[in-house]
C-alpha cells in the first residue's frame, strides 16, 4: 500500500483505493488492509438510476453477479462490529439524483 498523503497530525488522512493501492497488488487484500485501518468509512454511493451503485445493488438477483460496492459495505459493517478494529463509524454520502423511488 502507498501511504496516504502526509498531513499535519490533526488533519484527516484519506485512503482512496484508486490512489493508495499499488499496481499489481491484489486489490481485495489491499482494500481490506486499507479499510481495516480506517477510523471512519465514507462510501460514496451513486443514486443515478439503475446505473448507480444503489440501483445496481437493488437490482441484484439470487444468481446474479457479485457487486463490489455491496461487498465493501458488508465488510465495513462487519469490521465496525469487531471490538479491536479501528473503524468507529460508517458515514455514507449519496451523490446524484434519484429519478423515482424504483430506480428506473
N, C-alpha and C. Protein backbone atom coordinates (compact mmCIF):
# COMPACT_ATOMS: atom_id res chain seq x y z
N UNK A 1 0.83 -1.19 0.00
CA UNK A 1 0.00 0.00 0.00
C UNK A 1 0.87 1.24 0.00
N UNK A 2 0.44 2.21 -0.77
CA UNK A 2 1.08 3.52 -0.68
C UNK A 2 0.55 4.17 0.58
N UNK A 3 1.38 4.92 1.23
CA UNK A 3 0.93 5.63 2.41
C UNK A 3 0.02 6.78 2.00
N UNK A 4 -1.04 7.05 2.79
CA UNK A 4 -1.86 8.22 2.49
C UNK A 4 -0.99 9.48 2.49
N UNK A 5 -1.44 10.47 1.77
CA UNK A 5 -0.69 11.73 1.70
C UNK A 5 -0.34 12.21 3.10
N UNK A 6 0.85 12.75 3.25
CA UNK A 6 1.25 13.23 4.57
C UNK A 6 0.46 14.49 4.91
N UNK A 7 -0.01 14.54 6.13
CA UNK A 7 -0.82 15.65 6.62
C UNK A 7 -0.34 16.00 8.02
N UNK A 8 -0.59 17.23 8.44
CA UNK A 8 -0.35 17.53 9.85
C UNK A 8 -1.17 16.58 10.72
N UNK A 9 -0.70 16.33 11.90
CA UNK A 9 -1.29 15.32 12.77
C UNK A 9 -2.79 15.50 13.00
N UNK A 10 -3.29 16.72 13.01
CA UNK A 10 -4.70 16.96 13.32
C UNK A 10 -5.60 16.96 12.09
N UNK A 11 -5.07 16.60 10.92
CA UNK A 11 -5.89 16.57 9.72
C UNK A 11 -6.24 15.13 9.34
N UNK A 12 -7.25 15.02 8.51
CA UNK A 12 -7.72 13.71 8.07
C UNK A 12 -6.76 13.11 7.05
N UNK A 13 -6.44 11.84 7.22
CA UNK A 13 -5.66 11.09 6.23
C UNK A 13 -6.66 10.21 5.48
N UNK A 14 -6.62 10.26 4.18
CA UNK A 14 -7.60 9.57 3.36
C UNK A 14 -6.98 8.36 2.67
N UNK A 15 -7.66 7.22 2.76
CA UNK A 15 -7.30 6.05 1.97
C UNK A 15 -8.29 5.99 0.81
N UNK A 16 -7.78 6.10 -0.39
CA UNK A 16 -8.60 6.00 -1.59
C UNK A 16 -7.99 4.90 -2.42
N UNK A 17 -8.74 3.82 -2.63
CA UNK A 17 -8.17 2.64 -3.31
C UNK A 17 -7.53 3.01 -4.64
N UNK A 18 -8.15 3.91 -5.39
CA UNK A 18 -7.60 4.30 -6.69
C UNK A 18 -6.21 4.92 -6.56
N UNK A 19 -5.96 5.60 -5.46
CA UNK A 19 -4.68 6.28 -5.27
C UNK A 19 -3.70 5.48 -4.41
N UNK A 20 -4.20 4.71 -3.45
CA UNK A 20 -3.32 4.08 -2.48
C UNK A 20 -2.95 2.63 -2.78
N UNK A 21 -3.70 1.96 -3.63
CA UNK A 21 -3.34 0.58 -3.96
C UNK A 21 -2.24 0.58 -5.01
N UNK A 22 -1.29 -0.30 -4.83
CA UNK A 22 -0.16 -0.39 -5.75
C UNK A 22 -0.53 -1.19 -6.99
N UNK A 23 0.02 -0.82 -8.14
CA UNK A 23 -0.19 -1.57 -9.37
C UNK A 23 0.30 -3.00 -9.17
N UNK A 24 -0.50 -3.96 -9.60
CA UNK A 24 -0.13 -5.36 -9.47
C UNK A 24 -0.46 -5.97 -8.12
N UNK A 25 -0.83 -5.15 -7.15
CA UNK A 25 -1.17 -5.66 -5.83
C UNK A 25 -2.56 -6.29 -5.88
N UNK A 26 -2.77 -7.33 -5.11
CA UNK A 26 -4.08 -7.95 -5.02
C UNK A 26 -5.06 -6.90 -4.49
N UNK A 27 -6.06 -6.57 -5.31
CA UNK A 27 -7.00 -5.49 -4.97
C UNK A 27 -7.73 -5.79 -3.67
N UNK A 28 -8.24 -7.01 -3.52
CA UNK A 28 -9.02 -7.35 -2.34
C UNK A 28 -8.18 -7.25 -1.07
N UNK A 29 -6.98 -7.80 -1.09
CA UNK A 29 -6.11 -7.74 0.09
C UNK A 29 -5.79 -6.29 0.45
N UNK A 30 -5.43 -5.49 -0.56
CA UNK A 30 -5.10 -4.09 -0.31
C UNK A 30 -6.30 -3.31 0.20
N UNK A 31 -7.46 -3.58 -0.36
CA UNK A 31 -8.66 -2.87 0.07
C UNK A 31 -9.01 -3.23 1.52
N UNK A 32 -8.97 -4.51 1.84
CA UNK A 32 -9.27 -4.95 3.21
C UNK A 32 -8.28 -4.33 4.19
N UNK A 33 -7.00 -4.30 3.84
CA UNK A 33 -6.00 -3.70 4.71
C UNK A 33 -6.27 -2.21 4.92
N UNK A 34 -6.55 -1.50 3.84
CA UNK A 34 -6.84 -0.07 3.95
C UNK A 34 -8.10 0.18 4.76
N UNK A 35 -9.14 -0.60 4.52
CA UNK A 35 -10.40 -0.42 5.24
C UNK A 35 -10.24 -0.74 6.72
N UNK A 36 -9.50 -1.80 7.02
CA UNK A 36 -9.36 -2.21 8.41
C UNK A 36 -8.55 -1.23 9.25
N UNK A 37 -7.79 -0.34 8.61
CA UNK A 37 -7.03 0.67 9.33
C UNK A 37 -7.72 2.04 9.32
N UNK A 38 -8.96 2.08 8.88
CA UNK A 38 -9.70 3.34 8.82
C UNK A 38 -10.48 3.57 10.10
N UNK A 39 -10.62 4.83 10.48
CA UNK A 39 -11.46 5.17 11.63
C UNK A 39 -12.89 5.43 11.21
N UNK A 40 -13.06 6.09 10.08
CA UNK A 40 -14.39 6.38 9.54
C UNK A 40 -14.40 5.94 8.08
N UNK A 41 -15.40 5.17 7.71
CA UNK A 41 -15.56 4.74 6.32
C UNK A 41 -16.62 5.64 5.70
N UNK A 42 -16.26 6.27 4.58
CA UNK A 42 -17.16 7.19 3.89
C UNK A 42 -17.39 6.68 2.47
N UNK A 43 -18.34 5.74 2.30
CA UNK A 43 -18.62 5.26 0.95
C UNK A 43 -19.40 6.30 0.17
N UNK A 44 -18.99 6.54 -1.07
CA UNK A 44 -19.73 7.42 -1.98
C UNK A 44 -20.66 6.55 -2.79
N UNK A 45 -21.96 6.75 -2.62
CA UNK A 45 -22.96 5.90 -3.26
C UNK A 45 -23.74 6.71 -4.29
N UNK A 46 -23.68 6.27 -5.53
CA UNK A 46 -24.35 6.95 -6.62
C UNK A 46 -25.82 6.54 -6.66
N UNK A 47 -26.68 7.52 -6.81
CA UNK A 47 -28.12 7.27 -6.89
C UNK A 47 -28.64 7.53 -8.29
N UNK A 48 -27.79 7.29 -9.29
CA UNK A 48 -28.13 7.59 -10.67
C UNK A 48 -28.87 6.41 -11.32
N UNK A 49 -30.14 6.21 -10.96
CA UNK A 49 -30.95 5.15 -11.55
C UNK A 49 -30.33 3.78 -11.39
N UNK A 50 -30.60 2.87 -12.32
CA UNK A 50 -30.05 1.51 -12.25
C UNK A 50 -28.56 1.47 -12.51
N UNK A 51 -28.00 2.52 -13.11
CA UNK A 51 -26.57 2.56 -13.40
C UNK A 51 -25.75 2.94 -12.18
N UNK A 52 -26.35 3.58 -11.20
CA UNK A 52 -25.64 3.98 -9.99
C UNK A 52 -25.44 2.80 -9.06
N UNK A 53 -24.59 2.98 -8.07
CA UNK A 53 -24.28 1.87 -7.16
C UNK A 53 -25.50 1.40 -6.37
N UNK A 54 -26.40 2.30 -5.98
CA UNK A 54 -27.60 1.91 -5.24
C UNK A 54 -28.54 1.12 -6.14
N UNK A 55 -28.78 1.62 -7.35
CA UNK A 55 -29.65 0.93 -8.29
C UNK A 55 -29.11 -0.43 -8.67
N UNK A 56 -27.80 -0.53 -8.84
CA UNK A 56 -27.19 -1.82 -9.19
C UNK A 56 -27.38 -2.82 -8.06
N UNK A 57 -27.23 -2.38 -6.81
CA UNK A 57 -27.44 -3.29 -5.68
C UNK A 57 -28.90 -3.69 -5.58
N UNK A 58 -29.82 -2.74 -5.81
CA UNK A 58 -31.25 -3.02 -5.71
C UNK A 58 -31.72 -4.01 -6.77
N UNK A 59 -31.01 -4.08 -7.89
CA UNK A 59 -31.43 -4.96 -8.98
C UNK A 59 -30.77 -6.34 -8.94
N UNK A 60 -29.98 -6.62 -7.91
CA UNK A 60 -29.32 -7.93 -7.82
C UNK A 60 -30.34 -9.04 -7.61
N UNK A 61 -30.09 -10.17 -8.21
CA UNK A 61 -30.93 -11.35 -8.05
C UNK A 61 -30.09 -12.44 -7.38
N UNK A 62 -30.73 -13.53 -6.96
CA UNK A 62 -30.03 -14.61 -6.26
C UNK A 62 -28.82 -15.14 -7.02
N UNK A 63 -28.93 -15.30 -8.33
CA UNK A 63 -27.84 -15.88 -9.09
C UNK A 63 -27.18 -14.84 -9.99
N UNK A 64 -27.13 -13.62 -9.53
CA UNK A 64 -26.56 -12.53 -10.31
C UNK A 64 -25.08 -12.38 -10.00
N UNK A 65 -24.48 -11.39 -10.59
CA UNK A 65 -23.07 -11.10 -10.42
C UNK A 65 -22.76 -10.61 -9.01
N UNK A 66 -21.50 -10.61 -8.66
CA UNK A 66 -21.07 -10.01 -7.40
C UNK A 66 -21.06 -8.49 -7.57
N UNK A 67 -21.38 -7.79 -6.54
CA UNK A 67 -21.37 -6.34 -6.58
C UNK A 67 -20.31 -5.85 -5.60
N UNK A 68 -19.23 -5.25 -6.11
CA UNK A 68 -18.13 -4.82 -5.24
C UNK A 68 -18.57 -3.79 -4.21
N UNK A 69 -19.45 -2.88 -4.58
CA UNK A 69 -19.91 -1.86 -3.62
C UNK A 69 -20.62 -2.54 -2.46
N UNK A 70 -21.49 -3.50 -2.77
CA UNK A 70 -22.19 -4.22 -1.72
C UNK A 70 -21.20 -4.98 -0.84
N UNK A 71 -20.23 -5.65 -1.46
CA UNK A 71 -19.22 -6.39 -0.67
C UNK A 71 -18.43 -5.45 0.23
N UNK A 72 -18.08 -4.27 -0.28
CA UNK A 72 -17.33 -3.29 0.51
C UNK A 72 -18.16 -2.81 1.70
N UNK A 73 -19.46 -2.58 1.49
CA UNK A 73 -20.33 -2.14 2.59
C UNK A 73 -20.48 -3.24 3.64
N UNK A 74 -20.64 -4.47 3.20
CA UNK A 74 -20.75 -5.59 4.14
C UNK A 74 -19.46 -5.71 4.95
N UNK A 75 -18.32 -5.61 4.30
CA UNK A 75 -17.04 -5.69 5.00
C UNK A 75 -16.92 -4.58 6.04
N UNK A 76 -17.28 -3.36 5.65
CA UNK A 76 -17.21 -2.23 6.59
C UNK A 76 -18.11 -2.47 7.79
N UNK A 77 -19.32 -2.97 7.57
CA UNK A 77 -20.25 -3.26 8.68
C UNK A 77 -19.70 -4.35 9.58
N UNK A 78 -19.13 -5.39 8.99
CA UNK A 78 -18.55 -6.47 9.80
C UNK A 78 -17.39 -5.95 10.64
N UNK A 79 -16.52 -5.15 10.03
CA UNK A 79 -15.37 -4.60 10.77
C UNK A 79 -15.84 -3.64 11.87
N UNK A 80 -16.90 -2.89 11.61
CA UNK A 80 -17.44 -1.97 12.62
C UNK A 80 -17.88 -2.73 13.88
N UNK A 81 -18.37 -3.95 13.69
CA UNK A 81 -18.89 -4.74 14.81
C UNK A 81 -17.82 -5.52 15.56
N UNK A 82 -16.57 -5.46 15.11
CA UNK A 82 -15.48 -6.13 15.81
C UNK A 82 -14.83 -5.12 16.75
N UNK A 83 -14.69 -5.48 18.01
CA UNK A 83 -14.20 -4.55 19.02
C UNK A 83 -12.80 -4.01 18.78
N UNK A 84 -11.89 -4.82 18.29
CA UNK A 84 -10.49 -4.41 18.20
C UNK A 84 -10.10 -3.79 16.87
N UNK A 85 -11.06 -3.35 16.06
CA UNK A 85 -10.70 -2.71 14.79
C UNK A 85 -10.74 -1.20 14.95
N UNK A 86 -10.18 -0.51 13.99
CA UNK A 86 -10.10 0.95 14.04
C UNK A 86 -11.41 1.63 13.69
N UNK A 87 -12.27 0.96 12.91
CA UNK A 87 -13.49 1.61 12.40
C UNK A 87 -14.42 1.98 13.55
N UNK A 88 -14.76 3.26 13.61
CA UNK A 88 -15.67 3.76 14.64
C UNK A 88 -17.02 4.19 14.06
N UNK A 89 -17.07 4.44 12.74
CA UNK A 89 -18.32 4.89 12.14
C UNK A 89 -18.29 4.66 10.63
N UNK A 90 -19.49 4.54 10.06
CA UNK A 90 -19.66 4.50 8.61
C UNK A 90 -20.59 5.66 8.27
N UNK A 91 -20.12 6.52 7.38
CA UNK A 91 -20.87 7.72 7.01
C UNK A 91 -21.07 7.74 5.49
N UNK A 92 -22.16 7.10 5.01
CA UNK A 92 -22.37 7.08 3.56
C UNK A 92 -22.73 8.46 3.03
N UNK A 93 -22.23 8.75 1.85
CA UNK A 93 -22.55 10.00 1.16
C UNK A 93 -23.21 9.63 -0.16
N UNK A 94 -24.43 10.11 -0.35
CA UNK A 94 -25.18 9.82 -1.56
C UNK A 94 -24.95 10.95 -2.56
N UNK A 95 -24.61 10.58 -3.79
CA UNK A 95 -24.36 11.57 -4.85
C UNK A 95 -25.27 11.27 -6.03
N UNK A 96 -25.71 12.31 -6.71
CA UNK A 96 -26.58 12.14 -7.87
C UNK A 96 -28.03 12.34 -7.51
N UNK A 97 -28.89 12.03 -8.48
CA UNK A 97 -30.32 12.20 -8.29
C UNK A 97 -31.03 10.86 -8.38
N UNK A 98 -32.12 10.75 -7.65
CA UNK A 98 -32.99 9.58 -7.77
C UNK A 98 -34.12 10.00 -8.69
N UNK A 99 -34.26 9.29 -9.81
CA UNK A 99 -35.28 9.64 -10.77
C UNK A 99 -36.67 9.25 -10.29
N UNK A 100 -36.78 8.13 -9.62
CA UNK A 100 -38.00 7.75 -8.95
C UNK A 100 -37.66 6.75 -7.85
N UNK A 101 -38.65 6.36 -7.07
CA UNK A 101 -38.34 5.52 -5.92
C UNK A 101 -38.08 4.05 -6.29
N UNK A 102 -38.17 3.68 -7.58
CA UNK A 102 -37.92 2.31 -8.00
C UNK A 102 -36.61 2.17 -8.76
N UNK A 103 -35.81 3.22 -8.83
CA UNK A 103 -34.53 3.23 -9.54
C UNK A 103 -34.70 2.83 -11.01
N UNK A 104 -35.72 3.34 -11.65
CA UNK A 104 -35.95 3.03 -13.06
C UNK A 104 -35.53 4.18 -13.93
